[in-house]
Amino acid sequence: MAGEADESAAHEDGSPGPRALLMQEVAAQMDAIEAEFGDSFEIGRVITVVEVRKADDDVELRVRSGEYPWVALGMLETAKKIVEGMGG
């Protein structure tokens, strides 16, 4: 992948690069799932929503949800309710 080494490099302030940050988030989610469910689970559908901040200060959202958008919409609606229940 073009620029792959640059994407994983740490920033000058020591914070992880974009690729490393996304990988850390996925690993943290997997750790939390394993802590709660042990070995008795399977991963079903996965949706990723990523805020991408570009060099020109423009911000975009990237969403990947697999082949069934109607299922993804239901999952996102459920996720919205979970986040709302977390409070501010």
PDB file of N, CA and C in Angstrom:
ATOM      1  N   MET A   1       0.844  -1.174   0.000  1.00  0.00           N
ATOM      2  CA  MET A   1       0.000   0.000   0.000  1.00  0.00           C
ATOM      3  C   MET A   1       0.888   1.236   0.000  1.00  0.00           C
ATOM      4  N   ALA A   2       0.572   2.215  -0.824  1.00  0.00           N
ATOM      5  CA  ALA A   2       1.389   3.413  -0.938  1.00  0.00           C
ATOM      6  C   ALA A   2       1.455   4.161   0.380  1.00  0.00           C
ATOM      7  N   GLY A   3       2.656   4.552   0.771  1.00  0.00           N
ATOM      8  CA  GLY A   3       2.827   5.339   1.989  1.00  0.00           C
ATOM      9  C   GLY A   3       2.606   4.557   3.267  1.00  0.00           C
ATOM     10  N   GLU A   4       2.601   3.242   3.186  1.00  0.00           N
ATOM     11  CA  GLU A   4       2.275   2.418   4.360  1.00  0.00           C
ATOM     12  C   GLU A   4       3.232   2.682   5.511  1.00  0.00           C
ATOM     13  N   ALA A   5       4.528   2.793   5.245  1.00  0.00           N
ATOM     14  CA  ALA A   5       5.490   3.043   6.317  1.00  0.00           C
ATOM     15  C   ALA A   5       5.220   4.389   6.968  1.00  0.00           C
ATOM     16  N   ASP A   6       4.916   5.395   6.165  1.00  0.00           N
ATOM     17  CA  ASP A   6       4.632   6.722   6.700  1.00  0.00           C
ATOM     18  C   ASP A   6       3.370   6.726   7.557  1.00  0.00           C
ATOM     19  N   GLU A   7       2.347   5.944   7.160  1.00  0.00           N
ATOM     20  CA  GLU A   7       1.080   5.916   7.883  1.00  0.00           C
ATOM     21  C   GLU A   7       1.221   5.309   9.266  1.00  0.00           C
ATOM     22  N   SER A   8       2.172   4.401   9.446  1.00  0.00           N
ATOM     23  CA  SER A   8       2.304   3.746  10.742  1.00  0.00           C
ATOM     24  C   SER A   8       3.300   4.466  11.638  1.00  0.00           C
ATOM     25  N   ALA A   9       4.059   5.404  11.083  1.00  0.00           N
ATOM     26  CA  ALA A   9       5.050   6.121  11.873  1.00  0.00           C
ATOM     27  C   ALA A   9       4.364   7.002  12.911  1.00  0.00           C
ATOM     28  N   ALA A  10       5.032   7.149  14.053  1.00  0.00           N
ATOM     29  CA  ALA A  10       4.499   8.014  15.105  1.00  0.00           C
ATOM     30  C   ALA A  10       4.637   9.472  14.682  1.00  0.00           C
ATOM     31  N   HIS A  11       3.743  10.294  15.199  1.00  0.00           N
ATOM     32  CA  HIS A  11       3.823  11.731  14.966  1.00  0.00           C
ATOM     33  C   HIS A  11       4.960  12.309  15.801  1.00  0.00           C
ATOM     34  N   GLU A  12       5.333  13.556  15.521  1.00  0.00           N
ATOM     35  CA  GLU A  12       6.416  14.204  16.259  1.00  0.00           C
ATOM     36  C   GLU A  12       6.142  14.258  17.757  1.00  0.00           C
ATOM     37  N   ASP A  13       4.856  14.343  18.133  1.00  0.00           N
ATOM     38  CA  ASP A  13       4.517  14.406  19.556  1.00  0.00           C
ATOM     39  C   ASP A  13       4.486  13.028  20.214  1.00  0.00           C
ATOM     40  N   GLY A  14       4.835  11.974  19.450  1.00  0.00           N
ATOM     41  CA  GLY A  14       4.881  10.624  19.989  1.00  0.00           C
ATOM     42  C   GLY A  14       3.576   9.860  19.855  1.00  0.00           C
ATOM     43  N   SER A  15       2.500  10.526  19.418  1.00  0.00           N
ATOM     44  CA  SER A  15       1.223   9.835  19.245  1.00  0.00           C
ATOM     45  C   SER A  15       1.309   8.912  18.033  1.00  0.00           C
ATOM     46  N   PRO A  16       0.535   7.835  18.044  1.00  0.00           N
ATOM     47  CA  PRO A  16       0.629   6.869  16.946  1.00  0.00           C
ATOM     48  C   PRO A  16       0.153   7.455  15.615  1.00  0.00           C
ATOM     49  N   GLY A  17       0.693   6.941  14.528  1.00  0.00           N
ATOM     50  CA  GLY A  17       0.251   7.334  13.198  1.00  0.00           C
ATOM     51  C   GLY A  17      -1.127   6.764  12.910  1.00  0.00           C
ATOM     52  N   PRO A  18      -1.738   7.137  11.792  1.00  0.00           N
ATOM     53  CA  PRO A  18      -3.103   6.718  11.482  1.00  0.00           C
ATOM     54  C   PRO A  18      -3.316   5.204  11.474  1.00  0.00           C
ATOM     55  N   ARG A  19      -2.443   4.463  10.832  1.00  0.00           N
ATOM     56  CA  ARG A  19      -2.596   3.010  10.751  1.00  0.00           C
ATOM     57  C   ARG A  19      -2.463   2.391  12.137  1.00  0.00           C
ATOM     58  N   ALA A  20      -1.458   2.822  12.893  1.00  0.00           N
ATOM     59  CA  ALA A  20      -1.248   2.281  14.241  1.00  0.00           C
ATOM     60  C   ALA A  20      -2.426   2.617  15.152  1.00  0.00           C
ATOM     61  N   LEU A  21      -2.957   3.818  15.032  1.00  0.00           N
ATOM     62  CA  LEU A  21      -4.097   4.215  15.867  1.00  0.00           C
ATOM     63  C   LEU A  21      -5.317   3.340  15.582  1.00  0.00           C
ATOM     64  N   LEU A  22      -5.610   3.129  14.312  1.00  0.00           N
ATOM     65  CA  LEU A  22      -6.759   2.297  13.959  1.00  0.00           C
ATOM     66  C   LEU A  22      -6.551   0.861  14.436  1.00  0.00           C
ATOM     67  N   MET A  23      -5.353   0.344  14.287  1.00  0.00           N
ATOM     68  CA  MET A  23      -5.060  -1.014  14.745  1.00  0.00           C
ATOM     69  C   MET A  23      -5.183  -1.122  16.269  1.00  0.00           C
ATOM     70  N   GLN A  24      -4.760  -0.090  16.996  1.00  0.00           N
ATOM     71  CA  GLN A  24      -4.889  -0.087  18.452  1.00  0.00           C
ATOM     72  C   GLN A  24      -6.354  -0.101  18.868  1.00  0.00           C
ATOM     73  N   GLU A  25      -7.192   0.650  18.163  1.00  0.00           N
ATOM     74  CA  GLU A  25      -8.622   0.679  18.476  1.00  0.00           C
ATOM     75  C   GLU A  25      -9.263  -0.685  18.261  1.00  0.00           C
ATOM     76  N   VAL A  26      -8.924  -1.335  17.149  1.00  0.00           N
ATOM     77  CA  VAL A  26      -9.469  -2.666  16.859  1.00  0.00           C
ATOM     78  C   VAL A  26      -8.988  -3.667  17.919  1.00  0.00           C
ATOM     79  N   ALA A  27      -7.711  -3.605  18.277  1.00  0.00           N
ATOM     80  CA  ALA A  27      -7.173  -4.515  19.289  1.00  0.00           C
ATOM     81  C   ALA A  27      -7.848  -4.296  20.642  1.00  0.00           C
ATOM     82  N   ALA A  28      -8.096  -3.038  20.997  1.00  0.00           N
ATOM     83  CA  ALA A  28      -8.763  -2.745  22.271  1.00  0.00           C
ATOM     84  C   ALA A  28     -10.185  -3.300  22.280  1.00  0.00           C
ATOM     85  N   GLN A  29     -10.880  -3.190  21.159  1.00  0.00           N
ATOM     86  CA  GLN A  29     -12.234  -3.749  21.062  1.00  0.00           C
ATOM     87  C   GLN A  29     -12.190  -5.270  21.206  1.00  0.00           C
ATOM     88  N   MET A  30     -11.227  -5.909  20.550  1.00  0.00           N
ATOM     89  CA  MET A  30     -11.109  -7.366  20.634  1.00  0.00           C
ATOM     90  C   MET A  30     -10.775  -7.792  22.053  1.00  0.00           C
ATOM     91  N   ASP A  31      -9.879  -7.070  22.718  1.00  0.00           N
ATOM     92  CA  ASP A  31      -9.539  -7.377  24.113  1.00  0.00           C
ATOM     93  C   ASP A  31     -10.771  -7.291  25.007  1.00  0.00           C
ATOM     94  N   ALA A  32     -11.589  -6.256  24.809  1.00  0.00           N
ATOM     95  CA  ALA A  32     -12.802  -6.087  25.615  1.00  0.00           C
ATOM     96  C   ALA A  32     -13.799  -7.215  25.371  1.00  0.00           C
ATOM     97  N   ILE A  33     -13.934  -7.618  24.118  1.00  0.00           N
ATOM     98  CA  ILE A  33     -14.843  -8.721  23.779  1.00  0.00           C
ATOM     99  C   ILE A  33     -14.363 -10.015  24.425  1.00  0.00           C
ATOM    100  N   GLU A  34     -13.069 -10.312  24.317  1.00  0.00           N
ATOM    101  CA  GLU A  34     -12.521 -11.533  24.910  1.00  0.00           C
ATOM    102  C   GLU A  34     -12.637 -11.525  26.430  1.00  0.00           C
ATOM    103  N   ALA A  35     -12.455 -10.357  27.043  1.00  0.00           N
ATOM    104  CA  ALA A  35     -12.570 -10.257  28.501  1.00  0.00           C
ATOM    105  C   ALA A  35     -13.992 -10.556  28.947  1.00  0.00           C
ATOM    106  N   GLU A  36     -14.973 -10.131  28.166  1.00  0.00           N
ATOM    107  CA  GLU A  36     -16.369 -10.334  28.545  1.00  0.00           C
ATOM    108  C   GLU A  36     -16.884 -11.725  28.181  1.00  0.00           C
ATOM    109  N   PHE A  37     -16.480 -12.262  27.036  1.00  0.00           N
ATOM    110  CA  PHE A  37     -17.071 -13.497  26.532  1.00  0.00           C
ATOM    111  C   PHE A  37     -16.133 -14.698  26.549  1.00  0.00           C
ATOM    112  N   GLY A  38     -14.877 -14.510  26.925  1.00  0.00           N
ATOM    113  CA  GLY A  38     -13.935 -15.624  26.933  1.00  0.00           C
ATOM    114  C   GLY A  38     -13.724 -16.170  25.541  1.00  0.00           C
ATOM    115  N   ASP A  39     -13.836 -17.497  25.409  1.00  0.00           N
ATOM    116  CA  ASP A  39     -13.663 -18.139  24.107  1.00  0.00           C
ATOM    117  C   ASP A  39     -14.991 -18.550  23.483  1.00  0.00           C
ATOM    118  N   SER A  40     -16.096 -18.196  24.127  1.00  0.00           N
ATOM    119  CA  SER A  40     -17.417 -18.657  23.683  1.00  0.00           C
ATOM    120  C   SER A  40     -18.128 -17.592  22.861  1.00  0.00           C
ATOM    121  N   PHE A  41     -17.568 -17.246  21.718  1.00  0.00           N
ATOM    122  CA  PHE A  41     -18.209 -16.258  20.854  1.00  0.00           C
ATOM    123  C   PHE A  41     -17.683 -16.390  19.433  1.00  0.00           C
ATOM    124  N   GLU A  42     -18.414 -15.817  18.527  1.00  0.00           N
ATOM    125  CA  GLU A  42     -17.976 -15.646  17.142  1.00  0.00           C
ATOM    126  C   GLU A  42     -18.227 -14.196  16.781  1.00  0.00           C
ATOM    127  N   ILE A  43     -17.431 -13.654  15.900  1.00  0.00           N
ATOM    128  CA  ILE A  43     -17.640 -12.290  15.420  1.00  0.00           C
ATOM    129  C   ILE A  43     -18.597 -12.362  14.235  1.00  0.00           C
ATOM    130  N   GLY A  44     -19.678 -11.603  14.303  1.00  0.00           N
ATOM    131  CA  GLY A  44     -20.633 -11.528  13.206  1.00  0.00           C
ATOM    132  C   GLY A  44     -20.258 -10.387  12.278  1.00  0.00           C
ATOM    133  N   ARG A  45     -21.228  -9.620  11.904  1.00  0.00           N
ATOM    134  CA  ARG A  45     -20.988  -8.490  11.006  1.00  0.00           C
ATOM    135  C   ARG A  45     -20.181  -7.409  11.717  1.00  0.00           C
ATOM    136  N   VAL A  46     -19.392  -6.681  10.955  1.00  0.00           N
ATOM    137  CA  VAL A  46     -18.554  -5.614  11.491  1.00  0.00           C
ATOM    138  C   VAL A  46     -18.825  -4.345  10.700  1.00  0.00           C
ATOM    139  N   ILE A  47     -19.011  -3.251  11.412  1.00  0.00           N
ATOM    140  CA  ILE A  47     -19.132  -1.936  10.789  1.00  0.00           C
ATOM    141  C   ILE A  47     -18.018  -1.073  11.347  1.00  0.00           C
ATOM    142  N   THR A  48     -17.307  -0.375  10.474  1.00  0.00           N
ATOM    143  CA  THR A  48     -16.325   0.584  10.951  1.00  0.00           C
ATOM    144  C   THR A  48     -16.749   1.974  10.506  1.00  0.00           C
ATOM    145  N   VAL A  49     -16.626   2.903  11.421  1.00  0.00           N
ATOM    146  CA  VAL A  49     -16.880   4.318  11.137  1.00  0.00           C
ATOM    147  C   VAL A  49     -15.632   5.057  11.588  1.00  0.00           C
ATOM    148  N   VAL A  50     -14.970   5.725  10.657  1.00  0.00           N
ATOM    149  CA  VAL A  50     -13.702   6.387  10.966  1.00  0.00           C
ATOM    150  C   VAL A  50     -13.771   7.845  10.522  1.00  0.00           C
ATOM    151  N   GLU A  51     -13.429   8.741  11.444  1.00  0.00           N
ATOM    152  CA  GLU A  51     -13.292  10.156  11.099  1.00  0.00           C
ATOM    153  C   GLU A  51     -11.895  10.354  10.519  1.00  0.00           C
ATOM    154  N   VAL A  52     -11.822  10.913   9.317  1.00  0.00           N
ATOM    155  CA  VAL A  52     -10.542  11.154   8.657  1.00  0.00           C
ATOM    156  C   VAL A  52     -10.346  12.666   8.563  1.00  0.00           C
ATOM    157  N   ARG A  53      -9.302  13.141   9.235  1.00  0.00           N
ATOM    158  CA  ARG A  53      -8.965  14.572   9.178  1.00  0.00           C
ATOM    159  C   ARG A  53      -7.827  14.750   8.190  1.00  0.00           C
ATOM    160  N   LYS A  54      -8.090  15.486   7.134  1.00  0.00           N
ATOM    161  CA  LYS A  54      -7.102  15.662   6.070  1.00  0.00           C
ATOM    162  C   LYS A  54      -6.222  16.875   6.358  1.00  0.00           C
ATOM    163  N   ALA A  55      -5.113  16.955   5.637  1.00  0.00           N
ATOM    164  CA  ALA A  55      -4.133  18.018   5.839  1.00  0.00           C
ATOM    165  C   ALA A  55      -4.737  19.412   5.646  1.00  0.00           C
ATOM    166  N   ASP A  56      -5.760  19.531   4.788  1.00  0.00           N
ATOM    167  CA  ASP A  56      -6.375  20.841   4.534  1.00  0.00           C
ATOM    168  C   ASP A  56      -7.481  21.161   5.542  1.00  0.00           C
ATOM    169  N   ASP A  57      -7.519  20.432   6.667  1.00  0.00           N
ATOM    170  CA  ASP A  57      -8.508  20.587   7.746  1.00  0.00           C
ATOM    171  C   ASP A  57      -9.913  20.142   7.360  1.00  0.00           C
ATOM    172  N   ASP A  58     -10.071  19.544   6.186  1.00  0.00           N
ATOM    173  CA  ASP A  58     -11.351  18.966   5.811  1.00  0.00           C
ATOM    174  C   ASP A  58     -11.525  17.658   6.588  1.00  0.00           C
ATOM    175  N   VAL A  59     -12.752  17.349   6.962  1.00  0.00           N
ATOM    176  CA  VAL A  59     -13.031  16.130   7.724  1.00  0.00           C
ATOM    177  C   VAL A  59     -14.051  15.297   6.956  1.00  0.00           C
ATOM    178  N   GLU A  60     -13.784  14.007   6.860  1.00  0.00           N
ATOM    179  CA  GLU A  60     -14.701  13.082   6.195  1.00  0.00           C
ATOM    180  C   GLU A  60     -14.961  11.896   7.106  1.00  0.00           C
ATOM    181  N   LEU A  61     -16.068  11.222   6.881  1.00  0.00           N
ATOM    182  CA  LEU A  61     -16.344   9.955   7.547  1.00  0.00           C
ATOM    183  C   LEU A  61     -16.210   8.839   6.527  1.00  0.00           C
ATOM    184  N   ARG A  62     -15.541   7.761   6.913  1.00  0.00           N
ATOM    185  CA  ARG A  62     -15.455   6.562   6.093  1.00  0.00           C
ATOM    186  C   ARG A  62     -16.235   5.477   6.809  1.00  0.00           C
ATOM    187  N   VAL A  63     -17.118   4.816   6.079  1.00  0.00           N
ATOM    188  CA  VAL A  63     -17.952   3.759   6.653  1.00  0.00           C
ATOM    189  C   VAL A  63     -17.804   2.508   5.795  1.00  0.00           C
ATOM    190  N   ARG A  64     -17.538   1.384   6.446  1.00  0.00           N
ATOM    191  CA  ARG A  64     -17.514   0.078   5.778  1.00  0.00           C
ATOM    192  C   ARG A  64     -18.505  -0.796   6.509  1.00  0.00           C
ATOM    193  N   SER A  65     -19.390  -1.442   5.745  1.00  0.00           N
ATOM    194  CA  SER A  65     -20.439  -2.198   6.425  1.00  0.00           C
ATOM    195  C   SER A  65     -20.794  -3.511   5.757  1.00  0.00           C
ATOM    196  N   GLY A  66     -20.026  -3.957   4.819  1.00  0.00           N
ATOM    197  CA  GLY A  66     -20.331  -5.233   4.188  1.00  0.00           C
ATOM    198  C   GLY A  66     -21.378  -5.107   3.104  1.00  0.00           C
ATOM    199  N   GLU A  67     -21.973  -6.247   2.757  1.00  0.00           N
ATOM    200  CA  GLU A  67     -22.823  -6.287   1.572  1.00  0.00           C
ATOM    201  C   GLU A  67     -24.296  -6.002   1.823  1.00  0.00           C
ATOM    202  N   TYR A  68     -24.738  -5.922   3.074  1.00  0.00           N
ATOM    203  CA  TYR A  68     -26.157  -5.722   3.354  1.00  0.00           C
ATOM    204  C   TYR A  68     -26.389  -4.386   4.050  1.00  0.00           C
ATOM    205  N   PRO A  69     -26.592  -3.308   3.294  1.00  0.00           N
ATOM    206  CA  PRO A  69     -26.739  -1.980   3.920  1.00  0.00           C
ATOM    207  C   PRO A  69     -27.936  -1.898   4.853  1.00  0.00           C
ATOM    208  N   TRP A  70     -29.007  -2.656   4.602  1.00  0.00           N
ATOM    209  CA  TRP A  70     -30.176  -2.596   5.479  1.00  0.00           C
ATOM    210  C   TRP A  70     -29.859  -3.188   6.850  1.00  0.00           C
ATOM    211  N   VAL A  71     -28.982  -4.185   6.893  1.00  0.00           N
ATOM    212  CA  VAL A  71     -28.548  -4.735   8.182  1.00  0.00           C
ATOM    213  C   VAL A  71     -27.655  -3.724   8.885  1.00  0.00           C
ATOM    214  N   ALA A  72     -26.767  -3.087   8.131  1.00  0.00           N
ATOM    215  CA  ALA A  72     -25.878  -2.077   8.712  1.00  0.00           C
ATOM    216  C   ALA A  72     -26.680  -0.938   9.324  1.00  0.00           C
ATOM    217  N   LEU A  73     -27.744  -0.506   8.660  1.00  0.00           N
ATOM    218  CA  LEU A  73     -28.565   0.581   9.212  1.00  0.00           C
ATOM    219  C   LEU A  73     -29.197   0.173  10.536  1.00  0.00           C
ATOM    220  N   GLY A  74     -29.660  -1.052  10.633  1.00  0.00           N
ATOM    221  CA  GLY A  74     -30.214  -1.532  11.894  1.00  0.00           C
ATOM    222  C   GLY A  74     -29.166  -1.597  12.988  1.00  0.00           C
ATOM    223  N   MET A  75     -27.965  -2.055  12.641  1.00  0.00           N
ATOM    224  CA  MET A  75     -26.884  -2.110  13.622  1.00  0.00           C
ATOM    225  C   MET A  75     -26.495  -0.705  14.070  1.00  0.00           C
ATOM    226  N   LEU A  76     -26.441   0.233  13.128  1.00  0.00           N
ATOM    227  CA  LEU A  76     -26.091   1.606  13.493  1.00  0.00           C
ATOM    228  C   LEU A  76     -27.159   2.243  14.387  1.00  0.00           C
ATOM    229  N   GLU A  77     -28.425   1.937  14.124  1.00  0.00           N
ATOM    230  CA  GLU A  77     -29.506   2.449  14.968  1.00  0.00           C
ATOM    231  C   GLU A  77     -29.373   1.893  16.386  1.00  0.00           C
ATOM    232  N   THR A  78     -29.049   0.628  16.506  1.00  0.00           N
ATOM    233  CA  THR A  78     -28.838   0.020  17.812  1.00  0.00           C
ATOM    234  C   THR A  78     -27.618   0.639  18.496  1.00  0.00           C
ATOM    235  N   ALA A  79     -26.538   0.833  17.738  1.00  0.00           N
ATOM    236  CA  ALA A  79     -25.334   1.456  18.291  1.00  0.00           C
ATOM    237  C   ALA A  79     -25.640   2.869  18.781  1.00  0.00           C
ATOM    238  N   LYS A  80     -26.466   3.601  18.037  1.00  0.00           N
ATOM    239  CA  LYS A  80     -26.855   4.953  18.439  1.00  0.00           C
ATOM    240  C   LYS A  80     -27.547   4.923  19.803  1.00  0.00           C
ATOM    241  N   LYS A  81     -28.439   3.980  20.005  1.00  0.00           N
ATOM    242  CA  LYS A  81     -29.150   3.864  21.281  1.00  0.00           C
ATOM    243  C   LYS A  81     -28.195   3.500  22.417  1.00  0.00           C
ATOM    244  N   ILE A  82     -27.218   2.640  22.126  1.00  0.00           N
ATOM    245  CA  ILE A  82     -26.236   2.272  23.144  1.00  0.00           C
ATOM    246  C   ILE A  82     -25.419   3.500  23.544  1.00  0.00           C
ATOM    247  N   VAL A  83     -24.961   4.262  22.559  1.00  0.00           N
ATOM    248  CA  VAL A  83     -24.163   5.454  22.846  1.00  0.00           C
ATOM    249  C   VAL A  83     -24.988   6.492  23.597  1.00  0.00           C
ATOM    250  N   GLU A  84     -26.245   6.664  23.206  1.00  0.00           N
ATOM    251  CA  GLU A  84     -27.119   7.600  23.921  1.00  0.00           C
ATOM    252  C   GLU A  84     -27.276   7.182  25.384  1.00  0.00           C
ATOM    253  N   GLY A  85     -27.330   5.885  25.632  1.00  0.00           N
ATOM    254  CA  GLY A  85     -27.487   5.373  26.986  1.00  0.00           C
ATOM    255  C   GLY A  85     -26.228   5.552  27.838  1.00  0.00           C
ATOM    256  N   MET A  86     -25.080   5.780  27.185  1.00  0.00           N
ATOM    257  CA  MET A  86     -23.836   5.979  27.917  1.00  0.00           C
ATOM    258  C   MET A  86     -23.803   7.340  28.624  1.00  0.00           C
ATOM    259  N   GLY A  87     -24.625   8.263  28.163  1.00  0.00           N
ATOM    260  CA  GLY A  87     -24.622   9.602  28.745  1.00  0.00           C
ATOM    261  C   GLY A  87     -23.455  10.426  28.253  1.00  0.00           C
ATOM    262  N   GLY A  88     -23.375  11.666  28.718  1.00  0.00           N
ATOM    263  CA  GLY A  88     -22.340  12.578  28.231  1.00  0.00           C
ATOM    264  C   GLY A  88     -21.215  12.654  29.150  1.00  0.00           C
TER     265      GLY A  88
END
